[in-house]
Amino acid sequence: MDESLSFIVELRCTGCGRAYDPNVAQTVCTYCFGTLFASYDMEKAKQRFSKELLPKRVASLWRYREMLPVRQESNIVTLGEGFTPITKIESTRERLGLKQLFVKDDGIIPTGTFKSRGMTVAISKAKELGIRKVALASAGNAGGAAATYSARAGIECFVFMPNDAPESTMKECYQMGAHLYLVDGLISDAAKFVINGKEKSGWFELSTLKEPYRVEGKKTMGYEIAEQFDWELPDVIIYPTGGGTGLVGMWKAFNELEQLGWFETSESKKPRMVSVQSTGCAPVVRAFHEGKKSIEQPFENARTIAGGIRVPFPYASEQILKVIRESGGTAVDIEDSAIIKSMEMLGRDDGLYVCPEGAATLAGLEKLIEDKWIEKSEKVLMYNTGTGLKYAELVRLTKLKTFSKEESSNFDL
Ligand SMILES: *Cc1c(COP(=O)(O)O)cnc(C)c1O
Ligand SMILES: [Zn+2]
């Protein structure tokens, strides 16, 4: 055996428990269509991987490489993504009367959203497995990130997007040399093109939680939160949920860290995980409050300005709902108008130019404080999943004054 960077042993179906070989390209379980999760040699990890090694390592998500699936260093396709700051937002904290409020800010990651986390890992692993062509349906950001890492890996990338996806993400795909196709419909409609074109085109499907490694990349959010908070997790994490990869990934991370014995308290207290969605597309919120085990049908007429969470029928809904319940969390929906307002407030009050999905977490937080679901003494972390700069068209410039050049010697503000 070669000396592998990774302690991965196998892939396991989250539905029926069947094991799959991680050295061969896999999508979902061939028996029950369940999502496959990577599992690692925890005994070896306890002996050879310790948190004391981390401070000397690269300030990117690849610092956790033993718990990531890529075996050979030469296959890692990276732009330095991850290890993003956890920022205090003091004005907002004071306004809400909370003791401790933080934002984990993935607005400053390559490609501008946390989709890079999933894609650096998925594309690196695709490269390692010899995959030459990938395809995915995307609300925008995942397509941009797939295009970016594919370009670096020399992999051909096909992206299918709703035709009303943010223009910035279309341009990103175009600029990265991906094949970009627009579909007059939602992400679920775009997904059908990827599935139906698979046989003819021979591409590998990169759709989230159907491909096993994007969630491995996204789980690093959980590793980072733990490390950056010195191995003491917050009480509540509020997360804008679309496909649910981040939510499911963070929970996987916390479970792995617990197995590794890295938490400070022996009785490690894991956070309550909160899923925030827009009222216009809230399949997770609805299924959670109806007590359902999974989402049975697509949310009808899905509409929201927060494209990343406009996912009417998430593939891994069973996993998402399980994590929310297991953690003692909840799910809330908020209006798009509250998202716009929260984007504005985070800018004016705390200097954060967040994406609408990230802003949704603030609107959700306010609702949960009002409902007394969150106590003011609790330590709360909001996850900002991307930069507002990718959504420039959402910002309306009103009351903007324009001068003529000649006025510079005499003007009123
Ligand atoms: C994709 C996306 C989300 C939702 O992420 P999931 O992990 O799929 O739930 C949230 N915010 C932004 C900016 C996104 O691009
Ligand atoms: Zn299965």
XYZ file of C-alpha atoms and ligand atoms in Angstrom:
429
model
C 0.000 0.000 0.000
C 1.121 3.511 -0.773
C 1.458 5.958 2.066
C -1.941 7.604 1.849
C -2.819 11.049 3.182
C -6.329 9.862 3.835
C -7.630 7.449 6.474
C -10.730 6.642 4.411
C -11.714 2.964 4.522
C -15.025 2.653 2.749
C -18.260 4.268 1.702
C -21.402 3.221 3.536
C -25.022 3.635 2.531
C -26.916 5.857 4.979
C -30.080 3.940 4.076
C -29.287 0.213 4.189
C -25.710 0.155 5.483
C -24.157 -1.596 2.467
C -20.431 -0.903 1.967
C -18.855 0.416 -1.236
C -15.266 0.682 -2.454
C -13.961 4.266 -2.307
C -11.292 3.488 -4.912
C -13.949 3.286 -7.607
C -16.252 6.126 -8.722
C -19.565 5.828 -6.843
C -22.769 7.806 -6.723
C -25.679 6.522 -4.608
C -26.425 3.051 -3.225
C -27.382 0.760 -6.101
C -29.915 -1.083 -3.917
C -31.824 1.624 -2.058
C -30.523 4.856 -3.706
C -29.365 6.125 -0.314
C -26.571 8.689 0.036
C -23.132 7.136 0.594
C -21.016 8.451 3.473
C -17.253 8.061 3.720
C -15.978 6.349 6.838
C -12.467 6.548 8.194
C -10.143 4.353 10.223
C -10.775 5.936 13.614
C -8.311 3.750 15.486
C -5.504 4.780 13.170
C -6.686 8.378 13.396
C -6.568 8.318 17.190
C -2.958 7.172 17.021
C -1.641 9.265 14.153
C -3.818 12.349 13.849
C -4.064 14.789 16.733
C -5.330 18.310 17.175
C -1.824 19.337 18.218
C -0.708 18.823 14.600
C -3.149 21.411 13.285
C -1.536 24.759 14.184
C 1.439 23.966 11.928
C -0.708 23.134 8.967
C -1.962 25.043 5.935
C -4.760 27.549 6.701
C -7.258 25.823 4.447
C -9.702 22.962 4.858
C -6.963 20.590 3.698
C -5.466 20.829 7.200
C -7.899 17.985 8.041
C -6.630 15.811 5.179
C -6.617 12.550 7.195
C -10.399 12.904 7.497
C -10.835 13.769 3.812
C -11.024 11.190 1.024
C -8.096 12.153 -1.235
C -5.156 9.742 -0.972
C -2.407 11.431 -2.991
C -1.213 14.971 -2.436
C -0.723 15.440 -6.191
C -4.463 15.004 -6.736
C -5.466 17.878 -4.468
C -7.009 20.707 -6.490
C -7.029 23.743 -4.230
C -7.239 27.522 -4.211
C -6.660 27.842 -0.474
C -10.334 27.525 0.470
C -11.537 27.243 4.042
C -10.333 28.205 7.497
C -12.457 31.326 7.114
C -12.826 33.699 10.070
C -15.402 33.550 12.809
C -16.355 37.185 13.244
C -18.152 38.961 16.075
C -21.043 41.199 15.099
C -21.247 43.482 18.098
C -23.880 45.949 16.936
C -26.274 43.200 15.955
C -25.511 41.305 19.145
C -26.319 44.348 21.244
C -29.475 45.099 19.310
C -30.715 41.549 19.918
C -29.556 41.516 23.537
C -27.547 38.319 23.156
C -24.462 37.460 25.189
C -22.475 35.797 22.415
C -23.154 36.077 18.699
C -20.791 35.090 15.907
C -20.745 34.724 12.152
C -18.667 32.106 10.424
C -17.943 34.026 7.262
C -17.524 32.079 4.039
C -18.033 35.317 2.124
C -14.274 35.478 1.711
C -13.590 32.074 0.236
C -12.422 31.424 -3.355
C -15.457 31.569 -5.727
C -17.227 33.683 -3.075
C -19.363 30.952 -1.549
C -18.865 27.866 0.564
C -19.665 25.697 -2.463
C -15.877 25.751 -2.921
C -15.548 23.534 0.128
C -17.528 20.752 -1.447
C -16.025 21.179 -4.871
C -12.345 21.267 -3.942
C -12.839 17.842 -2.364
C -15.221 16.378 -4.974
C -13.092 17.481 -7.943
C -9.841 16.366 -6.284
C -11.355 12.940 -5.688
C -12.756 12.852 -9.237
C -9.246 13.549 -10.507
C -7.858 10.778 -8.323
C -10.448 8.351 -9.693
C -9.627 9.280 -13.280
C -12.955 10.957 -14.062
C -12.672 13.188 -17.152
C -16.128 14.745 -17.424
C -18.511 15.987 -14.735
C -22.023 17.446 -14.861
C -24.369 18.999 -12.354
C -27.533 20.994 -11.948
C -26.980 24.106 -9.902
C -28.824 27.155 -8.607
C -25.640 29.025 -9.548
C -22.906 28.865 -6.941
C -22.232 25.130 -7.104
C -21.910 25.439 -10.876
C -19.405 28.253 -10.544
C -17.338 26.309 -8.027
C -17.470 23.080 -10.067
C -16.374 25.019 -13.148
C -13.515 26.628 -11.236
C -12.018 23.476 -9.734
C -12.631 21.503 -12.943
C -10.656 24.100 -14.871
C -7.712 23.632 -12.491
C -8.007 19.841 -12.683
C -8.310 19.688 -16.473
C -11.741 18.067 -16.193
C -14.534 18.936 -18.620
C -17.492 20.455 -16.756
C -21.166 20.697 -17.821
C -23.460 22.966 -15.802
C -27.267 23.187 -16.071
C -28.775 26.245 -14.358
C -32.212 27.794 -14.040
C -32.300 30.697 -16.502
C -32.957 33.136 -13.658
C -29.835 32.143 -11.683
C -27.567 35.067 -10.698
C -25.776 36.400 -13.759
C -22.519 36.496 -11.781
C -22.593 32.698 -11.498
C -23.311 32.245 -15.201
C -20.353 34.470 -16.034
C -18.226 32.535 -13.585
C -18.940 29.258 -15.415
C -18.353 30.931 -18.762
C -15.075 32.474 -17.648
C -13.848 29.109 -16.282
C -14.457 27.479 -19.643
C -17.312 25.207 -18.538
C -20.177 24.210 -20.827
C -23.093 26.231 -19.485
C -26.740 25.469 -20.336
C -29.763 27.363 -19.060
C -33.072 25.679 -18.309
C -36.373 27.529 -18.179
C -37.348 26.037 -14.812
C -36.052 25.239 -11.335
C -32.952 23.334 -10.209
C -35.055 20.163 -10.078
C -35.900 20.645 -13.776
C -32.241 21.253 -14.588
C -31.365 18.030 -12.754
C -33.366 15.988 -15.257
C -31.001 17.060 -18.024
C -28.039 15.782 -16.065
C -29.712 12.437 -15.378
C -31.044 11.976 -18.900
C -27.810 13.017 -20.590
C -25.630 10.713 -18.509
C -25.707 7.698 -20.782
C -25.070 9.588 -23.988
C -22.403 11.921 -22.653
C -20.655 9.627 -20.199
C -20.335 12.338 -17.590
C -20.089 11.754 -13.879
C -22.942 13.304 -11.904
C -21.784 15.762 -9.255
C -25.182 16.560 -7.730
C -24.932 16.994 -4.009
C -25.487 13.995 -1.722
C -25.690 11.836 -4.842
C -21.942 12.262 -5.168
C -20.295 11.141 -1.897
C -17.510 13.694 -1.455
C -19.022 17.172 -1.620
C -20.394 16.530 1.854
C -16.877 15.600 2.981
C -15.695 19.041 1.876
C -18.589 20.749 3.573
C -18.105 18.870 6.810
C -14.916 20.896 7.275
C -17.202 23.744 8.373
C -17.787 21.646 11.486
C -14.087 20.895 11.989
C -13.236 24.580 11.659
C -15.972 25.743 14.026
C -14.729 23.258 16.628
C -11.073 24.202 16.204
C -11.684 27.943 16.085
C -13.818 27.818 19.235
C -11.087 25.834 20.943
C -13.033 22.553 20.891
C -16.091 23.946 22.620
C -19.026 24.146 20.270
C -21.671 26.884 20.266
C -25.131 26.139 21.684
C -26.901 26.873 18.417
C -25.836 26.941 14.755
C -28.169 28.640 12.296
C -27.753 27.511 8.734
C -29.523 28.417 5.469
C -30.639 25.086 4.048
C -30.990 24.175 0.401
C -29.732 20.708 -0.494
C -28.752 20.313 3.151
C -25.151 19.282 2.492
C -23.729 21.771 4.959
C -26.087 20.817 7.747
C -25.566 17.115 7.279
C -21.813 17.652 6.823
C -21.357 19.636 10.028
C -23.193 16.985 12.004
C -20.971 14.294 10.483
C -17.951 16.348 11.535
C -19.152 16.701 15.117
C -19.736 12.962 15.331
C -16.268 12.232 13.964
C -14.669 14.683 16.400
C -16.550 13.046 19.233
C -15.175 9.661 18.139
C -11.695 11.138 17.982
C -12.171 12.435 21.535
C -11.186 15.981 20.603
C -13.797 17.924 22.524
C -12.769 19.603 25.767
C -15.615 18.335 27.874
C -15.931 14.578 28.100
C -19.670 14.878 27.738
C -19.398 16.848 24.524
C -22.310 19.142 24.076
C -23.173 19.378 20.415
C -25.091 22.367 19.026
C -28.780 22.482 18.234
C -28.869 22.726 14.456
C -31.321 25.193 12.956
C -32.399 25.095 9.359
C -33.556 28.412 7.873
C -35.518 28.600 4.633
C -37.523 31.194 2.758
C -41.312 31.022 3.150
C -41.415 30.772 -0.648
C -39.471 27.497 -0.627
C -39.606 25.756 2.723
C -39.845 21.993 2.193
C -37.580 21.199 5.167
C -39.478 23.522 7.516
C -42.789 22.034 6.487
C -41.696 18.406 6.770
C -40.025 19.070 10.118
C -43.131 20.614 11.680
C -45.384 17.953 10.200
C -43.208 15.336 11.876
C -42.301 13.672 8.559
C -39.328 11.363 8.179
C -38.578 12.632 4.693
C -39.881 15.130 2.155
C -42.395 13.331 -0.004
C -43.010 15.788 -2.804
C -41.511 18.968 -4.234
C -42.511 22.288 -2.644
C -44.855 23.834 -5.182
C -44.144 27.185 -6.899
C -40.775 27.495 -5.186
C -39.829 31.152 -5.134
C -37.143 33.079 -3.297
C -34.447 35.624 -4.079
C -32.016 33.410 -2.158
C -31.212 31.059 -5.035
C -28.913 28.788 -3.008
C -31.835 27.751 -0.822
C -34.365 27.477 -3.621
C -34.304 23.683 -3.580
C -37.896 22.411 -3.656
C -37.056 18.712 -3.306
C -33.707 18.020 -1.596
C -32.393 14.552 -2.364
C -31.208 13.734 1.154
C -34.219 15.049 3.063
C -34.198 12.076 5.393
C -30.662 12.908 6.503
C -31.483 16.601 6.912
C -34.516 15.939 9.093
C -32.625 13.364 11.116
C -29.851 15.837 11.939
C -32.266 18.584 12.974
C -34.119 16.197 15.294
C -31.079 14.381 16.670
C -29.483 17.697 17.593
C -32.616 19.017 19.278
C -32.772 21.733 16.641
C -35.590 23.264 14.679
C -36.519 24.710 11.290
C -37.858 28.210 10.588
C -39.011 30.026 7.511
C -38.843 33.754 6.926
C -40.133 36.073 4.214
C -37.881 37.325 1.433
C -38.563 40.867 2.608
C -36.918 39.949 5.936
C -33.933 38.552 4.016
C -33.453 41.829 2.136
C -33.787 43.794 5.357
C -31.266 41.555 7.140
C -28.764 41.955 4.285
C -29.032 45.717 4.692
C -28.772 45.600 8.480
C -25.686 43.386 8.539
C -23.996 45.824 6.185
C -24.960 48.990 8.024
C -24.514 47.673 11.535
C -21.533 45.375 11.252
C -19.865 45.862 7.873
C -20.696 42.470 6.454
C -21.806 42.267 2.835
C -23.530 38.892 3.022
C -25.413 36.849 0.454
C -29.202 36.588 0.882
C -28.872 33.006 2.138
C -26.504 34.184 4.879
C -28.821 37.082 5.704
C -31.663 34.604 6.144
C -29.913 33.290 9.260
C -30.283 36.672 10.953
C -33.982 36.844 10.150
C -34.332 33.287 11.472
C -32.413 34.164 14.627
C -34.695 37.118 15.353
C -37.720 34.877 15.023
C -36.256 32.263 17.368
C -35.414 34.876 19.994
C -38.953 36.200 19.752
C -40.290 32.658 20.179
C -37.940 32.224 23.172
C -36.493 29.155 21.478
C -33.074 30.766 21.869
C -32.141 32.118 25.301
C -30.238 35.376 25.417
C -27.441 33.725 27.387
C -26.685 31.182 24.681
C -23.714 31.151 22.338
C -25.068 31.460 18.820
C -23.293 31.044 15.487
C -24.830 32.181 12.215
C -23.348 30.729 9.062
C -22.799 33.177 6.225
C -22.457 30.970 3.183
C -21.264 33.552 0.659
C -20.559 37.106 -0.383
C -23.225 39.632 -1.288
C -21.023 40.721 -4.181
C -22.302 37.770 -6.204
C -25.837 39.129 -5.857
C -25.263 42.731 -6.883
C -28.580 42.885 -8.746
C -30.500 42.478 -5.465
C -29.283 45.823 -4.205
C -31.454 48.684 -5.423
C -29.781 52.044 -5.642
C -32.421 54.559 -4.720
C -32.196 58.265 -3.914
C -28.779 58.343 -5.558
C -27.684 61.826 -6.508
C -25.671 62.406 -9.662
C -23.690 65.605 -10.213
C -22.491 67.197 -13.387
C -18.728 67.837 -13.484
C -19.339 71.567 -13.397
C -21.040 71.419 -9.998
C -17.874 70.494 -8.088
C -17.225 74.076 -7.004
C -20.730 74.524 -5.651
C -22.902 71.609 -4.619
C -25.379 70.503 -1.984
C -25.260 67.036 -0.391
C -25.964 26.142 -1.943
C -26.072 27.277 -1.037
C -26.719 27.162 0.204
C -27.390 25.894 0.664
O -26.445 24.937 0.963
P -26.759 23.404 1.229
O -25.576 22.911 1.944
O -26.953 22.770 -0.090
O -27.991 23.340 2.058
C -26.708 28.267 1.033
N -26.108 29.421 0.668
C -25.499 29.574 -0.515
C -24.879 30.882 -0.857
C -25.453 28.509 -1.413
O -24.837 28.663 -2.590
Zn -28.523 1.377 0.470
